[in-house]
mmCIF file of C-alpha atoms in Angstrom:
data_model
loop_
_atom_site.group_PDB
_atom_site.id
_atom_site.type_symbol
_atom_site.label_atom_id
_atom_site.label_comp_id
_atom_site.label_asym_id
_atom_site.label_seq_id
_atom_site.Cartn_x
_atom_site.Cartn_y
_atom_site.Cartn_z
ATOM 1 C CA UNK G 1 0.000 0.000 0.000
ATOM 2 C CA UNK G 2 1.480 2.976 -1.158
ATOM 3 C CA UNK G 3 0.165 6.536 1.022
ATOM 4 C CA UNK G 4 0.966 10.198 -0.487
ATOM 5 C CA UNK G 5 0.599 12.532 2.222
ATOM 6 C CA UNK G 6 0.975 16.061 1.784
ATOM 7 C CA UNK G 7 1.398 17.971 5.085
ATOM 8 C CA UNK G 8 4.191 16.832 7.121
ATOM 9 C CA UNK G 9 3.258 18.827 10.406
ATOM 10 C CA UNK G 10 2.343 16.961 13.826
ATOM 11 C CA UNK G 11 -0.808 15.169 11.839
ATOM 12 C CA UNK G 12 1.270 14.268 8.802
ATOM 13 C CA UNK G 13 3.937 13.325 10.963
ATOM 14 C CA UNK G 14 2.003 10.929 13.102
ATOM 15 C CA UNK G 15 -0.124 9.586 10.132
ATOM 16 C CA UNK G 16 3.231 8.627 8.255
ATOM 17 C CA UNK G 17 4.348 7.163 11.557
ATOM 18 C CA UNK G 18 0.944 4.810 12.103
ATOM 19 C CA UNK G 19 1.680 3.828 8.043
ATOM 20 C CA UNK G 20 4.778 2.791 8.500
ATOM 21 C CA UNK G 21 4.266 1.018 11.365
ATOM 22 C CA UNK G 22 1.790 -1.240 9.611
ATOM 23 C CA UNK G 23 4.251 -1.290 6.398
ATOM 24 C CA UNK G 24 2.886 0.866 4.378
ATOM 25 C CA UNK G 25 4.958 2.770 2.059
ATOM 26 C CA UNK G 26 5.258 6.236 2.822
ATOM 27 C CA UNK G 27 5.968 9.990 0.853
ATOM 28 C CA UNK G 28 5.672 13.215 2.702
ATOM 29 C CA UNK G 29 5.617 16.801 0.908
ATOM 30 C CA UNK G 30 5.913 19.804 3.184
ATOM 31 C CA UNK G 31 6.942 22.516 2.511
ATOM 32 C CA UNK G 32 8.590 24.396 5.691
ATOM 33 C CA UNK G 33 11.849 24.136 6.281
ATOM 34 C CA UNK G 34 11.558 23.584 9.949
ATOM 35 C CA UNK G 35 9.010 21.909 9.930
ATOM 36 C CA UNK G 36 10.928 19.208 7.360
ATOM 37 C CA UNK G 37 13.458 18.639 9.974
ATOM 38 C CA UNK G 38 11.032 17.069 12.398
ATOM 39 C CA UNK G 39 9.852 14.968 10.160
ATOM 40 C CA UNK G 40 12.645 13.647 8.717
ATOM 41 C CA UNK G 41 13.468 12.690 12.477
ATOM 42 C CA UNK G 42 9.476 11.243 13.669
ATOM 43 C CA UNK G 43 9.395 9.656 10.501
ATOM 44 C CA UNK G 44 13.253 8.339 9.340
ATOM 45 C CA UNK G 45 11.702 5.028 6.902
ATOM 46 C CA UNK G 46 8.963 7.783 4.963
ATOM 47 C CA UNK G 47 10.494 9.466 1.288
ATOM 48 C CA UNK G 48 10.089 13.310 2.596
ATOM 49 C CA UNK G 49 9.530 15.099 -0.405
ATOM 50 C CA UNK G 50 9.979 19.409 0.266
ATOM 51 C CA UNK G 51 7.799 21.587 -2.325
ATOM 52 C CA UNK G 52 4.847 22.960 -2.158
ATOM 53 C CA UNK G 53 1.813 19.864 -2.714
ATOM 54 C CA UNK G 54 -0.603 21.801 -4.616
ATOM 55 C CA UNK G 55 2.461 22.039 -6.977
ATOM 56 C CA UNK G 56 0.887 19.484 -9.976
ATOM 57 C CA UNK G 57 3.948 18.565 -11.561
ATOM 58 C CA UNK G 58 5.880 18.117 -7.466
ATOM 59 C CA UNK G 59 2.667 15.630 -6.761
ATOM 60 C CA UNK G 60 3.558 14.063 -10.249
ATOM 61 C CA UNK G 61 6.867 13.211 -8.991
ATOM 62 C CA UNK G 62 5.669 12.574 -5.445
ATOM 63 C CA UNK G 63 3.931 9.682 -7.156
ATOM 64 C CA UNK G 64 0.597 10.671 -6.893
ATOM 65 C CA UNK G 65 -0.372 8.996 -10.162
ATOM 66 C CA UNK G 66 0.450 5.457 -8.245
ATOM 67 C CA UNK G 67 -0.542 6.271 -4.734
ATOM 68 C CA UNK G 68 -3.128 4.153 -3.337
ATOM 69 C CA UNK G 69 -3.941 6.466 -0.900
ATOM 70 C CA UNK G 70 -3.449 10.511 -1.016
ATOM 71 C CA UNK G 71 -4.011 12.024 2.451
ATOM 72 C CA UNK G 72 -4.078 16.043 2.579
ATOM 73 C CA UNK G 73 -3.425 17.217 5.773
ATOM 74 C CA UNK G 74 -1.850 20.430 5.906
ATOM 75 C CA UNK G 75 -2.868 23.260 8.459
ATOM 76 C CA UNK G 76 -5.202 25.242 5.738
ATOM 77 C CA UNK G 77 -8.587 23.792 4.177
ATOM 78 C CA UNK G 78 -8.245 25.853 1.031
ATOM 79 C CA UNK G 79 -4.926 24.127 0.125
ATOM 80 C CA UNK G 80 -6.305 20.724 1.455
ATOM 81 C CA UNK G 81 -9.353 20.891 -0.868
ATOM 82 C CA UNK G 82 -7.331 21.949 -4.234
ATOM 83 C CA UNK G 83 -4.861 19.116 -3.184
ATOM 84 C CA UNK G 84 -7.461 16.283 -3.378
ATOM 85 C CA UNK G 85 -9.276 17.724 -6.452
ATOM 86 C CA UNK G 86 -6.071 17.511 -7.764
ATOM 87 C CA UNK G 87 -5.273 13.923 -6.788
ATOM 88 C CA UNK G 88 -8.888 12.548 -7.264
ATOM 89 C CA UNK G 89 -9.614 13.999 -10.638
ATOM 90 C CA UNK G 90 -6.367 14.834 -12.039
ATOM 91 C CA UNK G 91 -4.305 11.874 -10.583
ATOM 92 C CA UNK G 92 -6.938 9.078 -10.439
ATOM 93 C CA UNK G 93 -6.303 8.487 -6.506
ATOM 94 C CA UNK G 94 -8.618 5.651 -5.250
ATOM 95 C CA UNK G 95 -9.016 7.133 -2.357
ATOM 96 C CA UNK G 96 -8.531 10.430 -0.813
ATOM 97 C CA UNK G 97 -8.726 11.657 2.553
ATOM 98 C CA UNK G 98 -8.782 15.486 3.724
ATOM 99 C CA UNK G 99 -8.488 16.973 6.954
ATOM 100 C CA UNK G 100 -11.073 19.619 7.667
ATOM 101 C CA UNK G 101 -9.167 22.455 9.965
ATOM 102 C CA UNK G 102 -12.335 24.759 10.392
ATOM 103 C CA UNK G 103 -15.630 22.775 10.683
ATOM 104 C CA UNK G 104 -17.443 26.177 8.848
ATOM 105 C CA UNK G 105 -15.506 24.582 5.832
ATOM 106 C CA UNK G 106 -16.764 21.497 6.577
ATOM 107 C CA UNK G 107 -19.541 21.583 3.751
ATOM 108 C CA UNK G 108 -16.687 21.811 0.927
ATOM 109 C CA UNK G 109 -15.160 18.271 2.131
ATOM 110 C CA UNK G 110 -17.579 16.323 -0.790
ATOM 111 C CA UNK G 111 -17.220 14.328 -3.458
ATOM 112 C CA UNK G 112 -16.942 17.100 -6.159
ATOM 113 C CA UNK G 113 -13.807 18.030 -4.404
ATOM 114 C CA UNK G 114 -12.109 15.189 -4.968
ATOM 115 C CA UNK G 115 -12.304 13.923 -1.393
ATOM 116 C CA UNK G 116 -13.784 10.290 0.046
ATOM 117 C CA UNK G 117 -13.271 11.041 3.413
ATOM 118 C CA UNK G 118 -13.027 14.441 5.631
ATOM 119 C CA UNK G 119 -11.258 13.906 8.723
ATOM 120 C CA UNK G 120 -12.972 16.654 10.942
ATOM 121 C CA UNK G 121 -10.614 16.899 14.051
ATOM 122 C CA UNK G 122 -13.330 19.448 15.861
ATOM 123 C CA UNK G 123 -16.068 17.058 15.183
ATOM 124 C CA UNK G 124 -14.378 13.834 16.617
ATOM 125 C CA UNK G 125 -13.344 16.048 19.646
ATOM 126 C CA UNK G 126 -16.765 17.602 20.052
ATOM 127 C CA UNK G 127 -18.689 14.409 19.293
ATOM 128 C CA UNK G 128 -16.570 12.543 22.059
ATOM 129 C CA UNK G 129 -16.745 15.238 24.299
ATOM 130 C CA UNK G 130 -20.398 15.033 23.843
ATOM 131 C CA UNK G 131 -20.320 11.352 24.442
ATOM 132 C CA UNK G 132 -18.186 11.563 27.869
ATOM 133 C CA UNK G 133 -21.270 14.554 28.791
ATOM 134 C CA UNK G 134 -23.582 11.724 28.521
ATOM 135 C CA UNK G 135 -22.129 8.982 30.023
ATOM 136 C CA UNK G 136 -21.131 11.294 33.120
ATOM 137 C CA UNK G 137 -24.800 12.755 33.450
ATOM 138 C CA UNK W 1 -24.323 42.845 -13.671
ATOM 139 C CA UNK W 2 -24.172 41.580 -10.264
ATOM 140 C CA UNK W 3 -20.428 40.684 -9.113
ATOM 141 C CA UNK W 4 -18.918 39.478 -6.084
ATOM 142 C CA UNK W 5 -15.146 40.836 -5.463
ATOM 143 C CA UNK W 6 -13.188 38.164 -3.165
ATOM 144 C CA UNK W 7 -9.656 40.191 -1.591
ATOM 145 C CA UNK W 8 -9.944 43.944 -1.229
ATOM 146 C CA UNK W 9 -6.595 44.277 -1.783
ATOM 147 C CA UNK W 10 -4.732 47.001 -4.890
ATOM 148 C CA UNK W 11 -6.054 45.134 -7.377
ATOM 149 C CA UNK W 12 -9.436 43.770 -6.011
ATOM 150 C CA UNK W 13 -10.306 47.068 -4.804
ATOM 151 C CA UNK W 14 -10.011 48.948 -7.934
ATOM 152 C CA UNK W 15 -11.729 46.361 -9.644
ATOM 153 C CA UNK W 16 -14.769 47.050 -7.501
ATOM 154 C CA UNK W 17 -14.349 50.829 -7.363
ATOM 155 C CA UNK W 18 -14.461 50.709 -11.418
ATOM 156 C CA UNK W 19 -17.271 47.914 -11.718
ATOM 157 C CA UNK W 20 -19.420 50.303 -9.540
ATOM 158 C CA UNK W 21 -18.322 53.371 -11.356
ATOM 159 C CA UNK W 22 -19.779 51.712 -14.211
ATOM 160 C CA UNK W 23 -23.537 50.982 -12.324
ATOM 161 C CA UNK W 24 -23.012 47.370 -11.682
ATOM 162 C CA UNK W 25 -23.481 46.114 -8.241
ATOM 163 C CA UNK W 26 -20.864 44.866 -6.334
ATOM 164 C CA UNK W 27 -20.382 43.416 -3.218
ATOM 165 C CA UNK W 28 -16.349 42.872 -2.087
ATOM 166 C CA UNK W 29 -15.516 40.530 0.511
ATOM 167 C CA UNK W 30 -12.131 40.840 2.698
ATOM 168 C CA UNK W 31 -11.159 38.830 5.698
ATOM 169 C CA UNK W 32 -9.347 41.740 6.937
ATOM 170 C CA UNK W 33 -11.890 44.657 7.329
ATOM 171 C CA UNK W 34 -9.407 47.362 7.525
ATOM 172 C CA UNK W 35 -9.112 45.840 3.544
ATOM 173 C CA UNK W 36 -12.173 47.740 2.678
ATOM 174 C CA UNK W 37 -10.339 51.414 3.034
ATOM 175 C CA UNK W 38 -9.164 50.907 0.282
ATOM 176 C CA UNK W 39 -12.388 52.143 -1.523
ATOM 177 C CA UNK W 40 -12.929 54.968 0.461
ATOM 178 C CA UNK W 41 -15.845 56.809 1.977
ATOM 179 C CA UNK W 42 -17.314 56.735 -1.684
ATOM 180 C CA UNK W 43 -17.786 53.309 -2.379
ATOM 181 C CA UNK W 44 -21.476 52.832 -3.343
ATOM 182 C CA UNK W 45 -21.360 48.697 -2.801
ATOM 183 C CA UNK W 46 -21.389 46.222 -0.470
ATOM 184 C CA UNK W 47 -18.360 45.009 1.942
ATOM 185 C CA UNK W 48 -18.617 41.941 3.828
ATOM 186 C CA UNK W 49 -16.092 41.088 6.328
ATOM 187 C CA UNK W 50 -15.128 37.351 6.358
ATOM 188 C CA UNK W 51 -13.506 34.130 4.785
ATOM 189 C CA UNK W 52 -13.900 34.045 0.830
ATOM 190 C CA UNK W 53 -15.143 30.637 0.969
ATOM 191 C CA UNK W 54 -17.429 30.765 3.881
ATOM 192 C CA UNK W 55 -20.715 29.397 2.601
ATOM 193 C CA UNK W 56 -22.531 31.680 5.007
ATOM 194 C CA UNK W 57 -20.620 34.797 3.265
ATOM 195 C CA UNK W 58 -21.093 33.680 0.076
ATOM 196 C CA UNK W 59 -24.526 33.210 0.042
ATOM 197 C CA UNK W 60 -25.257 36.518 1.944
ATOM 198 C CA UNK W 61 -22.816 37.943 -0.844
ATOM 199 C CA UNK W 62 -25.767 37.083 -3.055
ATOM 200 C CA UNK W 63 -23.455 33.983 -5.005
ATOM 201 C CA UNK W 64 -27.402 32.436 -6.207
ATOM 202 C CA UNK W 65 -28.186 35.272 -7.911
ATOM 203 C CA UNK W 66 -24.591 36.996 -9.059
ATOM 204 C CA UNK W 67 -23.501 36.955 -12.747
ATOM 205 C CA UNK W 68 -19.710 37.091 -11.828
ATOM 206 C CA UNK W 69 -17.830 36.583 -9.151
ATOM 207 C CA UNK W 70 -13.939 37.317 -9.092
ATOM 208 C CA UNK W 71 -11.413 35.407 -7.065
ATOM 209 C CA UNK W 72 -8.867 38.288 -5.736
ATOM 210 C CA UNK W 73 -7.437 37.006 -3.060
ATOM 211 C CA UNK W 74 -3.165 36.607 -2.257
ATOM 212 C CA UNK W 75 -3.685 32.995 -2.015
ATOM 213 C CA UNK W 76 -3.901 30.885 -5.514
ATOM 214 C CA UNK W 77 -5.078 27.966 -3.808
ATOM 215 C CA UNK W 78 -8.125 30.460 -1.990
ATOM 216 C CA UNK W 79 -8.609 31.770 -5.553
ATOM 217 C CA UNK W 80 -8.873 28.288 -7.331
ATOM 218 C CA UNK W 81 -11.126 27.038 -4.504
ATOM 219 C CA UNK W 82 -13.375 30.413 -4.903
ATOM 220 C CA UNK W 83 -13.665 30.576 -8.500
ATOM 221 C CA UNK W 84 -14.149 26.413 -8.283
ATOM 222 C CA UNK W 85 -17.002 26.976 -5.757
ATOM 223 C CA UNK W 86 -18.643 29.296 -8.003
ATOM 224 C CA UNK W 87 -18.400 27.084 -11.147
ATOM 225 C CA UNK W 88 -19.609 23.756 -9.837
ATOM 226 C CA UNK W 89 -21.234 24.603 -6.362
ATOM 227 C CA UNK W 90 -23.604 27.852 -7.704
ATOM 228 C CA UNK W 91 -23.326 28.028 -11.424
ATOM 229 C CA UNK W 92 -22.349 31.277 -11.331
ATOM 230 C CA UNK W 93 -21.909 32.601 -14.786
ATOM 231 C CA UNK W 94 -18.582 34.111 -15.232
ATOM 232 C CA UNK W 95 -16.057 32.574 -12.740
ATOM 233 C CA UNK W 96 -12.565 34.380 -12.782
ATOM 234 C CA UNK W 97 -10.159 33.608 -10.381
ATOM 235 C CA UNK W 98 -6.482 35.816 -9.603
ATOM 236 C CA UNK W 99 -3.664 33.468 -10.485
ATOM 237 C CA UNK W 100 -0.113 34.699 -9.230
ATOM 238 C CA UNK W 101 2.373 31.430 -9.600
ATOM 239 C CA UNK W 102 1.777 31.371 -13.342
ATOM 240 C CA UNK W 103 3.083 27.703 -13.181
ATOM 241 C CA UNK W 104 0.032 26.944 -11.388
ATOM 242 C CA UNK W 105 -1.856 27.812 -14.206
ATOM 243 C CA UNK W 106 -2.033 23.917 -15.280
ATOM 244 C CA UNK W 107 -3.434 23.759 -11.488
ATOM 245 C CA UNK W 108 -6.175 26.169 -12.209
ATOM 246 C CA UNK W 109 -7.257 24.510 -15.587
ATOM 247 C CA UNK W 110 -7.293 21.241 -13.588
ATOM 248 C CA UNK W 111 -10.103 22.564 -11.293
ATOM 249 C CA UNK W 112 -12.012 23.937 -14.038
ATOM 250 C CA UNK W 113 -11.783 27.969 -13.470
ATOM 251 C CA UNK W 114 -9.910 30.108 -16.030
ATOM 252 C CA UNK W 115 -7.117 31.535 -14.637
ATOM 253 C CA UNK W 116 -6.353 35.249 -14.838
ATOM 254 C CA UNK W 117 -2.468 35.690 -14.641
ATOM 255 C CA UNK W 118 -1.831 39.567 -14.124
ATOM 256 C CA UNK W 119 1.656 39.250 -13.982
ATOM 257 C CA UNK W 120 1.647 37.347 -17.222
ATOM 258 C CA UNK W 121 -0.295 39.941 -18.951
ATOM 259 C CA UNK W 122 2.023 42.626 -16.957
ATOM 260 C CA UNK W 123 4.954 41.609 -18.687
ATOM 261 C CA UNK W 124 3.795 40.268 -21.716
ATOM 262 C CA UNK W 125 2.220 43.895 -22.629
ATOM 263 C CA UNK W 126 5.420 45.486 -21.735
ATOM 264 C CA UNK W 127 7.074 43.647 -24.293
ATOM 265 C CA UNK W 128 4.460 44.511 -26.474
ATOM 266 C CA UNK W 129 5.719 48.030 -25.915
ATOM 267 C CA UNK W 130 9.309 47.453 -25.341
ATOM 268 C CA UNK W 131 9.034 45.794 -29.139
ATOM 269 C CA UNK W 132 6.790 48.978 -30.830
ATOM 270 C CA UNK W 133 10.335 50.404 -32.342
ATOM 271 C CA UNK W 134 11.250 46.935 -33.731
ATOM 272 C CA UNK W 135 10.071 45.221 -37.055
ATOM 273 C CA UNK W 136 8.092 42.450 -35.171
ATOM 274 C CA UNK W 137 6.618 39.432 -36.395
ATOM 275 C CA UNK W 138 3.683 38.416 -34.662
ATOM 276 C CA UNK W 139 1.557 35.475 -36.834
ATOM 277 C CA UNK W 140 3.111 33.107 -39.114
ATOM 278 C CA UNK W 141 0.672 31.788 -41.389
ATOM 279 C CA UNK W 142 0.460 28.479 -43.271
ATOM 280 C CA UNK W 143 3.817 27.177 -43.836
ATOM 281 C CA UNK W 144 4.858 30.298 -43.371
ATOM 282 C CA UNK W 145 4.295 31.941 -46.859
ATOM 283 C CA UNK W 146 2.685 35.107 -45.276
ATOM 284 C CA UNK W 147 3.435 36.631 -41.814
ATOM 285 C CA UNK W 148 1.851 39.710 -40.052
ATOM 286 C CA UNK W 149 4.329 41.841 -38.761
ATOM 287 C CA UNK W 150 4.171 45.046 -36.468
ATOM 288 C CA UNK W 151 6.162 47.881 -37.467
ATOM 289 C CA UNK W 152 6.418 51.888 -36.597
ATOM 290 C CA UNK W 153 4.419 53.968 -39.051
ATOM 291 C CA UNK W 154 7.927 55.258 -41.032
ATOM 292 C CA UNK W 155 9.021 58.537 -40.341
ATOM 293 C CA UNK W 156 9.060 59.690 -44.044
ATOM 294 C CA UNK W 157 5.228 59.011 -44.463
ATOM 295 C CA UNK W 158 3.710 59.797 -41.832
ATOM 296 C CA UNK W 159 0.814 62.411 -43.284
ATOM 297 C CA UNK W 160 0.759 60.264 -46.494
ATOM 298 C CA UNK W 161 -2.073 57.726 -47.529
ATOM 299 C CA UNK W 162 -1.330 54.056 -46.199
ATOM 300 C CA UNK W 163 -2.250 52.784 -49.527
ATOM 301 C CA UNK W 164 1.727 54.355 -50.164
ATOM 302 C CA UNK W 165 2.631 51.369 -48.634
ATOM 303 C CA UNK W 166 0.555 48.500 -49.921
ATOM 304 C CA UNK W 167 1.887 46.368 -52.706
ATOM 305 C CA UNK W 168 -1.052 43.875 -54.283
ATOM 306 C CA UNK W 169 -0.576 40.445 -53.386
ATOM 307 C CA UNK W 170 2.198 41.219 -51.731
ATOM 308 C CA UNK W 171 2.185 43.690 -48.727
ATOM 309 C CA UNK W 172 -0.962 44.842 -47.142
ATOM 310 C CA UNK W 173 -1.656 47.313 -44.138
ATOM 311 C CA UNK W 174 -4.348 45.590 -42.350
ATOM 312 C CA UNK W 175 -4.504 47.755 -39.292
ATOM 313 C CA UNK W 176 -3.214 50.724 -37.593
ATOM 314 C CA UNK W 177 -2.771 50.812 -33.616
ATOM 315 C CA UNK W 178 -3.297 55.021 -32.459
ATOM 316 C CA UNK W 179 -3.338 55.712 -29.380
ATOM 317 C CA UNK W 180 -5.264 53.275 -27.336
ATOM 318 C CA UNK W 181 -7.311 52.528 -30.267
ATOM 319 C CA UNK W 182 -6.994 50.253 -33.415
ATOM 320 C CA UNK W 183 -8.748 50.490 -36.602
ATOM 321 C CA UNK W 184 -9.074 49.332 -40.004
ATOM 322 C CA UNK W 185 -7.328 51.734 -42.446
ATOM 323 C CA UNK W 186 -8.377 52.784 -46.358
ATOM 324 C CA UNK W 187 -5.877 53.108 -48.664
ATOM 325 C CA UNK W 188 -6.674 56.513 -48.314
ATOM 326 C CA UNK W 189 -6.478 56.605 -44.081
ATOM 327 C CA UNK W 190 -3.435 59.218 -43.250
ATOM 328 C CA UNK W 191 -0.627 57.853 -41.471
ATOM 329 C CA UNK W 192 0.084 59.713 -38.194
ATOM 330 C CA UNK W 193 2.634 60.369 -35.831
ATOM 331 C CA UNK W 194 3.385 56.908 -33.481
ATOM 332 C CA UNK W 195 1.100 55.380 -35.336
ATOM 333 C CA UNK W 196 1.754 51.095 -35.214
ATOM 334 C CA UNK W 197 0.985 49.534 -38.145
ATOM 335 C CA UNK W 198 0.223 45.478 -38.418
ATOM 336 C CA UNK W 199 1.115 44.318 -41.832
ATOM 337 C CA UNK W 200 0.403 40.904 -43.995
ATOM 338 C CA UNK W 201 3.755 40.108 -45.706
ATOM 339 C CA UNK W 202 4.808 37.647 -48.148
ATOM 340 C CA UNK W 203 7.788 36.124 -46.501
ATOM 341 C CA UNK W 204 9.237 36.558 -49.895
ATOM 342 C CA UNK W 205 8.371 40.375 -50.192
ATOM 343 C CA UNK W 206 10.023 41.317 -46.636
ATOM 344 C CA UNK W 207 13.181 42.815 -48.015
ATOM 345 C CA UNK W 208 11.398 45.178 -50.120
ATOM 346 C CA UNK W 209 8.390 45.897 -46.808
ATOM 347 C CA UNK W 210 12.042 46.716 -45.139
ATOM 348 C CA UNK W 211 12.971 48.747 -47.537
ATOM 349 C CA UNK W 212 10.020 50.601 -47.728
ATOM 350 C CA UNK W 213 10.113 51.207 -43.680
ATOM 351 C CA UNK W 214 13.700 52.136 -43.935
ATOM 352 C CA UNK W 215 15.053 49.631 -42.119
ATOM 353 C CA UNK W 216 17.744 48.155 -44.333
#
């Protein structure tokens, strides 16, 4: 199984760490500097790829045309969004997962993005939070 | 025409100030709302304060009934997303969208919204100017038998009919750039000052269309 993910902050990071833990085969594009040290170090067996992933011709060699999975998780839904259009329509992804930083955007995470699956971290919080309300009342 | 300005910034904020000038409404949204100074106490349009995208701002923007809405924003990917919103989401008519990387141009095609490169246009149309005092060929046609070519009105005619210049079959004026316009010309039309003429050529009559421009 062969994951793209583009983002290579603490999600990326700890996605591409999960992945390779279950031996998957990982890339990573990020593009800050800093931020590309870390990851090199949290993740040492993932390719680490820097550039900018909305880039098409930097997903292109990233290897988005044979990725299996593409998983956009950077820190801002507008580049998350153009980043799966771009791997679902223009890559052919199977399947493509997008994180979802404000829930407002939440309504753009759909199918005629390009994405399968929004991963909404305020949702899963809230709805857990929710849960715990319940359980304790 | 209803349009909805995304990023109040030089160049979104003149575009609304001149859309309303003209009588069309327009309603320019900015997620910075000091952004909106920009159009001064004048400004006879709308301003809404928040994220481009938001579906809450874009629908009390008025994106169901607009007939443009223009992506100005310093972010290509908030542009693309904007302008792709408007295409697929609202079938808004006219969808332009700000493109500043022009190598993301590709990116913008992609996703379906036409991409508006002002830099591109920037420097292309200073070339365009840069290359007015040159003998500039700008179409090649068929295999190349007959080219148009841009060329300063020549010195020695100017106040003379362009049909001076025009050899049958062979070298034609087909129209003369004044000013900010361009027109047509008669073989009668007078040739003025600065004027920029576009020629058809024969490749083979060139040297003598040289000759005649006095540029040996």
């Amino acid at each position: 199984m062969f994951v793209l993910i583009i983002g290579g902050g603490q999600v990326g990071g700890h996605v591409a760490e999960l992945l390779l833990a279950h031996g998957c085969e990982v890339t990573i594009v990020e593009r800050r500097d800093d931020v590309l040290a870390r990851v090199r170090q949290d993740a040492p067996g993932a390719r680490i790829i820097p550039g900018n992933g909305t880039d098409p011709a930097l997903l292109e060699a990233a290897g988005a045309a044979s990725a299996d999975v593409l998983c956009a998780v950077t820190g801002a839904d507008e580049t998350n969004l153009t980043i799966a259009t771009l791997g679902k329509f223009e890559f052919g992804v199977a399947r493509v997962l997008a994180r979802v930083n404000n829930p407002r955007n939440r309504w753009l995470f759909e199918a005629d993005f390009g994405v399968d699956l929004a991963v909404n971290q305020a949702a899963v919080m809230a709805r857990l939070v929710a849960e715990e309300i319940d359980d304790v009342s | 025409m209803k349009v909805i300005v995304v990023g109040c910034g030089k160049l979104g904020s003149a575009l609304a100030l001149e859309l309303a000038r003209r009588g069309h409404g327009v309603t320019v949204v900015d997620i910075a709302p000091d952004a909106f100074a920009r159009l001064g106490a004048g400004f006879e349009g709308r301003t809404i304060h928040g994220v481009g995208f938001d579906r809450d701002v874009l629908e009390d923007a008025g994106i169901k009934r607009v007939d443009a809405i223009v992506a100005m924003t310093d972010s290509d990917d908030a542009n693309a997303l904007i302008g792709r919103i408007g295409r697929t989401r609202y079938r808004v008519p006219q969808v332009i969208s700000r493109l500043h990387d022009a190598r993301q141009a590709h990116l913008y095609r992609s996703l379906g919204v036409h991409p508006v490169s002002t830099i591109t246009w920037g420097v292309d149309r200073i070339c365009e100017l840069l290359s007015f005092h040159q003998f500039e060929e700008v179409l090649t046609l068929g295999d190349g038998e007959v080219e148009i070519v841009r060329a300063d009105a020549p010195t020695l005619l100017i106040g003379t009919a362009v049909g001076g210049l025009n050899v049958p079959g062979e070298i034609q004026v087909v129209a003369i750039e004044r000013g900010s316009h361009a027109f047509i010309p008669l073989s009668g039309s007078t040739l003025h000052d600065r004027d920029i003429l576009s020629i058809a050529v024969m490749s083979t009559s060139k040297p003598r269309l040289k000759t005649m421009l006095g540029r040996l």
